[in-house]
Short mmCIF file of C-alpha atoms in Angstrom, two decimals:
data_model
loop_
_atom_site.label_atom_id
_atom_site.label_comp_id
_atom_site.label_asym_id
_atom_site.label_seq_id
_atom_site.Cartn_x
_atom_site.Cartn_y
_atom_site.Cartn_z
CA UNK I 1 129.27 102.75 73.61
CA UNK I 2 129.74 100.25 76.32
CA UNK I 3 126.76 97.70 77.26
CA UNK I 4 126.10 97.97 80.95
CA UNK I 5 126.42 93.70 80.03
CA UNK I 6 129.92 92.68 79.38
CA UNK I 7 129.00 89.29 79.09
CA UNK I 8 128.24 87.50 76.21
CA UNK I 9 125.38 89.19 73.86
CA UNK I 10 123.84 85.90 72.84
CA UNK I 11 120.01 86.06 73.39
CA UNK I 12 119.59 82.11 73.68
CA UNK I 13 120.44 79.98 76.93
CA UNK I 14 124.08 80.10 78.37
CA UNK I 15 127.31 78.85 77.32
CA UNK I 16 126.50 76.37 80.86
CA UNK I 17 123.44 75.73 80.12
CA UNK I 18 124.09 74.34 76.75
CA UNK I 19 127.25 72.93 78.03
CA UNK I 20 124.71 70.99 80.37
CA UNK I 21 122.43 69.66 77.55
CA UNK I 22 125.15 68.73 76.07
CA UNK I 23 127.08 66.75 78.97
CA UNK I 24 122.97 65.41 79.82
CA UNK I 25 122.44 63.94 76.01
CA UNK I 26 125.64 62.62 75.37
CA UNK I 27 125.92 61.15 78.40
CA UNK I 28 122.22 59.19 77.99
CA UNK I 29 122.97 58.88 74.48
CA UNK I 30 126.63 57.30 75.03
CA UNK I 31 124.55 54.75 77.65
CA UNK I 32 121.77 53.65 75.54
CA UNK I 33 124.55 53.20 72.50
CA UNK I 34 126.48 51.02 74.50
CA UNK I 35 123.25 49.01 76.03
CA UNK I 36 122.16 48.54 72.22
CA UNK I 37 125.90 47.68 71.20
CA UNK I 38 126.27 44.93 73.81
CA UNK I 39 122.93 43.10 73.44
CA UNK I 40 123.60 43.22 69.40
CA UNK I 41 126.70 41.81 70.37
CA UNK I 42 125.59 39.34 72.54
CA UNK I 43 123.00 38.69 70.06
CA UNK I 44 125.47 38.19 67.13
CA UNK I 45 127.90 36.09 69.39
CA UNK I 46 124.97 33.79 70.40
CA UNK I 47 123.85 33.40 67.25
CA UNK I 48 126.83 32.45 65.59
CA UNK I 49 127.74 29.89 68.13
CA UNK I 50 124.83 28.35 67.62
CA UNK I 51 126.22 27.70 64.07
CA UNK I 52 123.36 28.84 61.69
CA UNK I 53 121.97 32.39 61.53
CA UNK I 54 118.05 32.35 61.04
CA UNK I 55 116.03 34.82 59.42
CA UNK I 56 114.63 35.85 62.80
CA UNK I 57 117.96 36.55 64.13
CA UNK I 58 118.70 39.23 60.89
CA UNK I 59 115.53 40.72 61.38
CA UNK I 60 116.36 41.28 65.39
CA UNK I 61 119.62 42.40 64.46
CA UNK I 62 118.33 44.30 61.85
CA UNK I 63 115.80 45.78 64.39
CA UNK I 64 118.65 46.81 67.39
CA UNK I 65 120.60 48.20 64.31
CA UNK I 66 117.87 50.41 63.50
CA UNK I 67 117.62 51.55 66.95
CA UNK I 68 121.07 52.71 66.84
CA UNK I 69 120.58 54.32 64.39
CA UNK I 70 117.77 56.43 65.58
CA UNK I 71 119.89 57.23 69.10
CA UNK I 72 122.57 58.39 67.00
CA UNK I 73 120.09 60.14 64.66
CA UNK I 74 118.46 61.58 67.81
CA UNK I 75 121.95 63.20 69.10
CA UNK I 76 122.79 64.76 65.71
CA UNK I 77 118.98 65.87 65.21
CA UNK I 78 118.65 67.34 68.92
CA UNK I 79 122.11 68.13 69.89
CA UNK I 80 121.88 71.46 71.66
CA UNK I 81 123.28 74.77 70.18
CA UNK I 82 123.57 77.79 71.05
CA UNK I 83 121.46 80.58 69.07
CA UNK I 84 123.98 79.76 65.55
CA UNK I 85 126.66 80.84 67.81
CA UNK I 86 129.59 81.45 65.50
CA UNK I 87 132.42 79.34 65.45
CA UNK I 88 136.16 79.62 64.19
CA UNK I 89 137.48 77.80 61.54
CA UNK I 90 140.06 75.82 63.62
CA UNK I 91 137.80 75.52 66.11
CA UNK I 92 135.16 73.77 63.98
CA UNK I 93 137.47 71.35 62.24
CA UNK I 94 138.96 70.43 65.95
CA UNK I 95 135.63 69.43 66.27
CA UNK I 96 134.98 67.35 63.84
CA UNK I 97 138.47 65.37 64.82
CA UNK I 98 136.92 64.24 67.96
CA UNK I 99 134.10 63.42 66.53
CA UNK I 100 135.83 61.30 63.85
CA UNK I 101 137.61 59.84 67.27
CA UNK I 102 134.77 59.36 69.22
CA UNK I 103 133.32 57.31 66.28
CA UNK I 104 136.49 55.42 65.40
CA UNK I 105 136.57 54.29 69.70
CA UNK I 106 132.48 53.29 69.17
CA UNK I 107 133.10 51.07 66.17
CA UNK I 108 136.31 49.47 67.72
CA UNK I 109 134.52 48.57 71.27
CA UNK I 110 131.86 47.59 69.02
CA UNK I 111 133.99 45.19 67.19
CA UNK I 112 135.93 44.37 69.95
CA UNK I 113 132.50 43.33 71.61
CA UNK I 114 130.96 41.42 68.69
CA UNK I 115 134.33 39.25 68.34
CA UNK I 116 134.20 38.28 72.05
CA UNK I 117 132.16 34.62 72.13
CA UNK I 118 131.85 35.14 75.90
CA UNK I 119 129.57 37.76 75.77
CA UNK I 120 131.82 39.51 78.15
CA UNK I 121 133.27 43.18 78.38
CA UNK I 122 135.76 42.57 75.51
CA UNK I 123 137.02 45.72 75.83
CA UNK I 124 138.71 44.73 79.26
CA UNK I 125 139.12 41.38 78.55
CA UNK I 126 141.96 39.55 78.55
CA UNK I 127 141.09 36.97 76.46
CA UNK I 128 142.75 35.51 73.58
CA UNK I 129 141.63 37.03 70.52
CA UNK I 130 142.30 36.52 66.81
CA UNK I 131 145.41 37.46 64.40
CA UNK I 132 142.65 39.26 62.37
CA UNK I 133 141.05 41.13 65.45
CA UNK I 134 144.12 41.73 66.57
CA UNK I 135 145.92 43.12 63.54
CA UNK I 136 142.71 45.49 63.06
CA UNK I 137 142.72 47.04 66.22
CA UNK I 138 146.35 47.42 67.00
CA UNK I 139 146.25 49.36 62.90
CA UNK I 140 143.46 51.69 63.88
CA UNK I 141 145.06 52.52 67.33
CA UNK I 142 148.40 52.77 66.49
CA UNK I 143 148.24 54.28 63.42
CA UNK I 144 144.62 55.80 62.67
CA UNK I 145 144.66 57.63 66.02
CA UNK I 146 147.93 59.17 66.62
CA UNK I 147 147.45 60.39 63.24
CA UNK I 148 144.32 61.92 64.26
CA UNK I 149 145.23 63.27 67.61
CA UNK I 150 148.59 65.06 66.06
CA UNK I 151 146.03 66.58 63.28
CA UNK I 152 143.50 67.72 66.31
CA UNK I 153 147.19 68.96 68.28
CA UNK I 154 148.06 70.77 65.19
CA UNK I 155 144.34 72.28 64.77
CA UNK I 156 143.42 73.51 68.16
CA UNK I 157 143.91 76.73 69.46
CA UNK I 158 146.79 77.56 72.66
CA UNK I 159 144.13 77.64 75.53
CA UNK I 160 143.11 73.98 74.56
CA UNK I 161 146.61 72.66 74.11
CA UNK I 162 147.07 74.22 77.64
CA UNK I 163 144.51 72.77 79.40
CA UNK I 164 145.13 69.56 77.16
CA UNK I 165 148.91 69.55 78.69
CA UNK I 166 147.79 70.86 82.00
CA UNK I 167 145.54 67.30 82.30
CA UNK I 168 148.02 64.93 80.84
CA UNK I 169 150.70 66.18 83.16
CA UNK I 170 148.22 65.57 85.72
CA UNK I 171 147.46 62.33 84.60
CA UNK I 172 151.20 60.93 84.43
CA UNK I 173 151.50 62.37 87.90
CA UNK I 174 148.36 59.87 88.91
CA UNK I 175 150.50 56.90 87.32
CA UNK I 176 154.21 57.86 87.89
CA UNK I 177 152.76 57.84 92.03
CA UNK I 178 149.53 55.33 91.51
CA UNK I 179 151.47 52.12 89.38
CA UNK I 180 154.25 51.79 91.97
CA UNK I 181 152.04 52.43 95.07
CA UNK I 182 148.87 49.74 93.59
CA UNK I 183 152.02 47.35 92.69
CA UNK I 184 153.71 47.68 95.90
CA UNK I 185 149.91 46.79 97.72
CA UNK I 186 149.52 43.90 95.61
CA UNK I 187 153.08 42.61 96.83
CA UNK I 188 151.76 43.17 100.13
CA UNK I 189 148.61 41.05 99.57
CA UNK I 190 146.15 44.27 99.91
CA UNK I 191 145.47 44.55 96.32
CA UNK I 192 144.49 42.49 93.36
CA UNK I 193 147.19 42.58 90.40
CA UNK I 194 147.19 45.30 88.36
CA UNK I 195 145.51 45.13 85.14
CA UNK I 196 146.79 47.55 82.52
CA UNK I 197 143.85 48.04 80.86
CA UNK I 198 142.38 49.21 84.36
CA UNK I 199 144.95 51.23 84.99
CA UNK I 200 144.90 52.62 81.29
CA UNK I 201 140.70 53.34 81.56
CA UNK I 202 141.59 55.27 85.13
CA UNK I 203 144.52 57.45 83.69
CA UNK I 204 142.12 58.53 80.56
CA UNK I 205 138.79 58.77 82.30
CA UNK I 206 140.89 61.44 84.71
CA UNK I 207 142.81 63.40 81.91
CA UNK I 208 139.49 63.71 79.93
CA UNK I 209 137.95 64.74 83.24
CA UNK I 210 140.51 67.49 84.13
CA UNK I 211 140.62 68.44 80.99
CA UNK I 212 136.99 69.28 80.01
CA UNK I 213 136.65 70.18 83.27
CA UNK I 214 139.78 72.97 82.67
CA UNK I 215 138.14 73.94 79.25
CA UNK I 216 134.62 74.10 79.88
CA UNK I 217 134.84 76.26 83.48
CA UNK O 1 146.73 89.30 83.80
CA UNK O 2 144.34 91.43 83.52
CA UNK O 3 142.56 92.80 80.86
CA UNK O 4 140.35 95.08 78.79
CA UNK O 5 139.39 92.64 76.42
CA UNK O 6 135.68 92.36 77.95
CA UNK O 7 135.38 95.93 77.13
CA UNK O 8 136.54 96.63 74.05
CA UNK O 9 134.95 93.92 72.40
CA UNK O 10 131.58 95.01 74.20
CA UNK O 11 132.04 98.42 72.78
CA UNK O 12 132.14 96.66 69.16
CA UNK O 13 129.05 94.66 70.39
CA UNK O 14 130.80 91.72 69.81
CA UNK O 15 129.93 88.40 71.66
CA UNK O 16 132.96 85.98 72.81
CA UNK O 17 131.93 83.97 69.65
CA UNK O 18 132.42 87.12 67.07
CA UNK O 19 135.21 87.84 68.74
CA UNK O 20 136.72 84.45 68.58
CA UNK O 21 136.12 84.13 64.86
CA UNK O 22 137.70 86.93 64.21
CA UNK O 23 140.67 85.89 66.07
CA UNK O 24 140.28 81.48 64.81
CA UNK O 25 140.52 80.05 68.41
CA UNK O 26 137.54 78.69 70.51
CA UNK O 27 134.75 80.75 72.16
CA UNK O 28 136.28 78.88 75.49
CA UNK O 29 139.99 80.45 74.77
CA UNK O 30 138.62 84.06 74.63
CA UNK O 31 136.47 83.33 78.06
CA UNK O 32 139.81 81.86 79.34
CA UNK O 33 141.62 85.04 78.34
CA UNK O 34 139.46 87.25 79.48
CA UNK O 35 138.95 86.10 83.38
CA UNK O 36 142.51 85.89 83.71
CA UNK O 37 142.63 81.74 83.59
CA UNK O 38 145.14 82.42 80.36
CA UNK O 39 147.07 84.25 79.01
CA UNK O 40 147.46 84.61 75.57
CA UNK O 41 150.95 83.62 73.81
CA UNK O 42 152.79 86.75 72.37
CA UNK O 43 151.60 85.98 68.64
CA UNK O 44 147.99 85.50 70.38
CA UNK O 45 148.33 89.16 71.83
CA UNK O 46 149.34 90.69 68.66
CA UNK O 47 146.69 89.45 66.99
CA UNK O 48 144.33 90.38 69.62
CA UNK O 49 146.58 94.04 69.78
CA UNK O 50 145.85 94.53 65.76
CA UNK O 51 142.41 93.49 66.00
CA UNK O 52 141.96 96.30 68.16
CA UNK O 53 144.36 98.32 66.52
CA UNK O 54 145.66 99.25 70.00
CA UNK O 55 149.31 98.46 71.14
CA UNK O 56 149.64 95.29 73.43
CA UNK O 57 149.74 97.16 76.81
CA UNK O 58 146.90 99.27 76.22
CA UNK O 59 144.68 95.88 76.41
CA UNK O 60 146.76 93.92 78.99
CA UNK O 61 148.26 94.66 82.04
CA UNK O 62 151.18 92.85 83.56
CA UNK O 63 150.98 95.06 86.60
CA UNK O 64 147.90 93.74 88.24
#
């Protein structure tokens, strides 16, 4: 028998409306981890410049740690789903890759943040920065992430390397057209040099964009 | 392309979830497939096809 309702038979809220919770949490969440990441950061960096690491200081590190910990506690504890709506195999382990991801770019920026003695954006910097901090990150990105993305390729189902492919091509559209035209301006005198890392943060933020925005609607 | 994917899995009660599951892609892919924003790849359809145990052009249509 046909339901007069084609749509989906789930009794909870929508696939939008969790989608929504979702975006809402994650998005606060991903805010208050980064406000606690800098000031530990900050903390740490200030700390160690001043040469000797007190008791006090462990114990307010300790403390923003903790806090951290609860956010991230919070997420898993509260993160919205969708009446034990069933989930593929692939689809499940997919997720789990960008989690592991999503973790792996949190304890980098973290890192990158706590070895910064400016206090600054680290991240963005373009400061000098050790052999050892160096070595580290350019291992994890170079090798610990390809080698996760290709396993998330290799995992995901054809709509979501679609859209995925869809976005990129998008996004090397943005910088084939965008790097010549901002470089060309700056020759001009209209705009500061380009950064890469600027440029780099605009070309993800937009392929993520277009392509959650291609999955999810 | 259109299709009767909507239907038939309604007629199985299934929700997009049980229905992806069954077929190990994302609930997303089989909303995708079914409002036309994808279409499936031809060992995508056969799966779908067998699922159904219908032949491919009895659940999409090329035409429309």
């Amino acid at each position: 028998m046909t339901k007069p309702d084609l749509a989906d038979h789930d009794d909870g809220p929508s696939a939008n409306a969790v989608n929504t919770r979702r975006a809402l949490l994650g998005t606060l969440a991903g805010i208050a981890l980064l406000f606690l990441a800098g000031v530990f950061a900050g903390f740490l960096s200030g700390a160690i410049e001043q040469g000797t690491v007190r008791p006090l200081d462990v114990v307010i590190l300790a403390g923003i740690a903790g806090l951290m910990a609860v956010v991230a506690y919070s997420v898993w504890r509260f993160w919205p789903g969708s009446s034990g709506e069933p989930v593929a195999q692939s689809a499940r382990k997919a997720t789990r890759i960008i989690y592991a991801m999503c973790g792996i770019g949190a304890i980098m920026g973290f890192a990158l943040g706590a070895a910064d003695d400016t206090g600054s954006m680290a991240f963005l910097s373009n400061r000098p920065v050790s052999n050892v901090v160096a070595g580290l990150s350019i291992a994890v990105w170079a090798v610990v992430v390809p080698a996760l993305t290709w396993m998330w390729w290799r995992t995901v189902d054809e709509h979501e390397t679609a859209v995925y492919a869809e976005s990129g091509l998008a996004a090397v559209h943005v910088y084939l057209i965008g790097v010549p035209t901002w470089w060309m301006a700056t020759r001009a005198g209209w705009l500061p040099a380009q950064d890469p890392m600027i440029v780099w943060v605009i070309i993800a933020v937009l392929w993520s964009a277009i392509w959650l925005y291609r999955r999810y609607t | 392309m259109k299709n009767r994917l909507k239907v038939l899995r309604a007629m199985r009660d299934w929700s997009q979830a049980d229905l992806a599951v069954r077929l190990d892609v994302s609930r997303q892919a089989v909303n995708a497939i079914e409002t036309g924003k994808h279409d499936p790849s031809l060992p995508l359809a056969f799966r779908i096809a067998r699922l159904f145990d219908m032949a491919i052009e009895e659940i999409f249509d090329d035409q429309a």
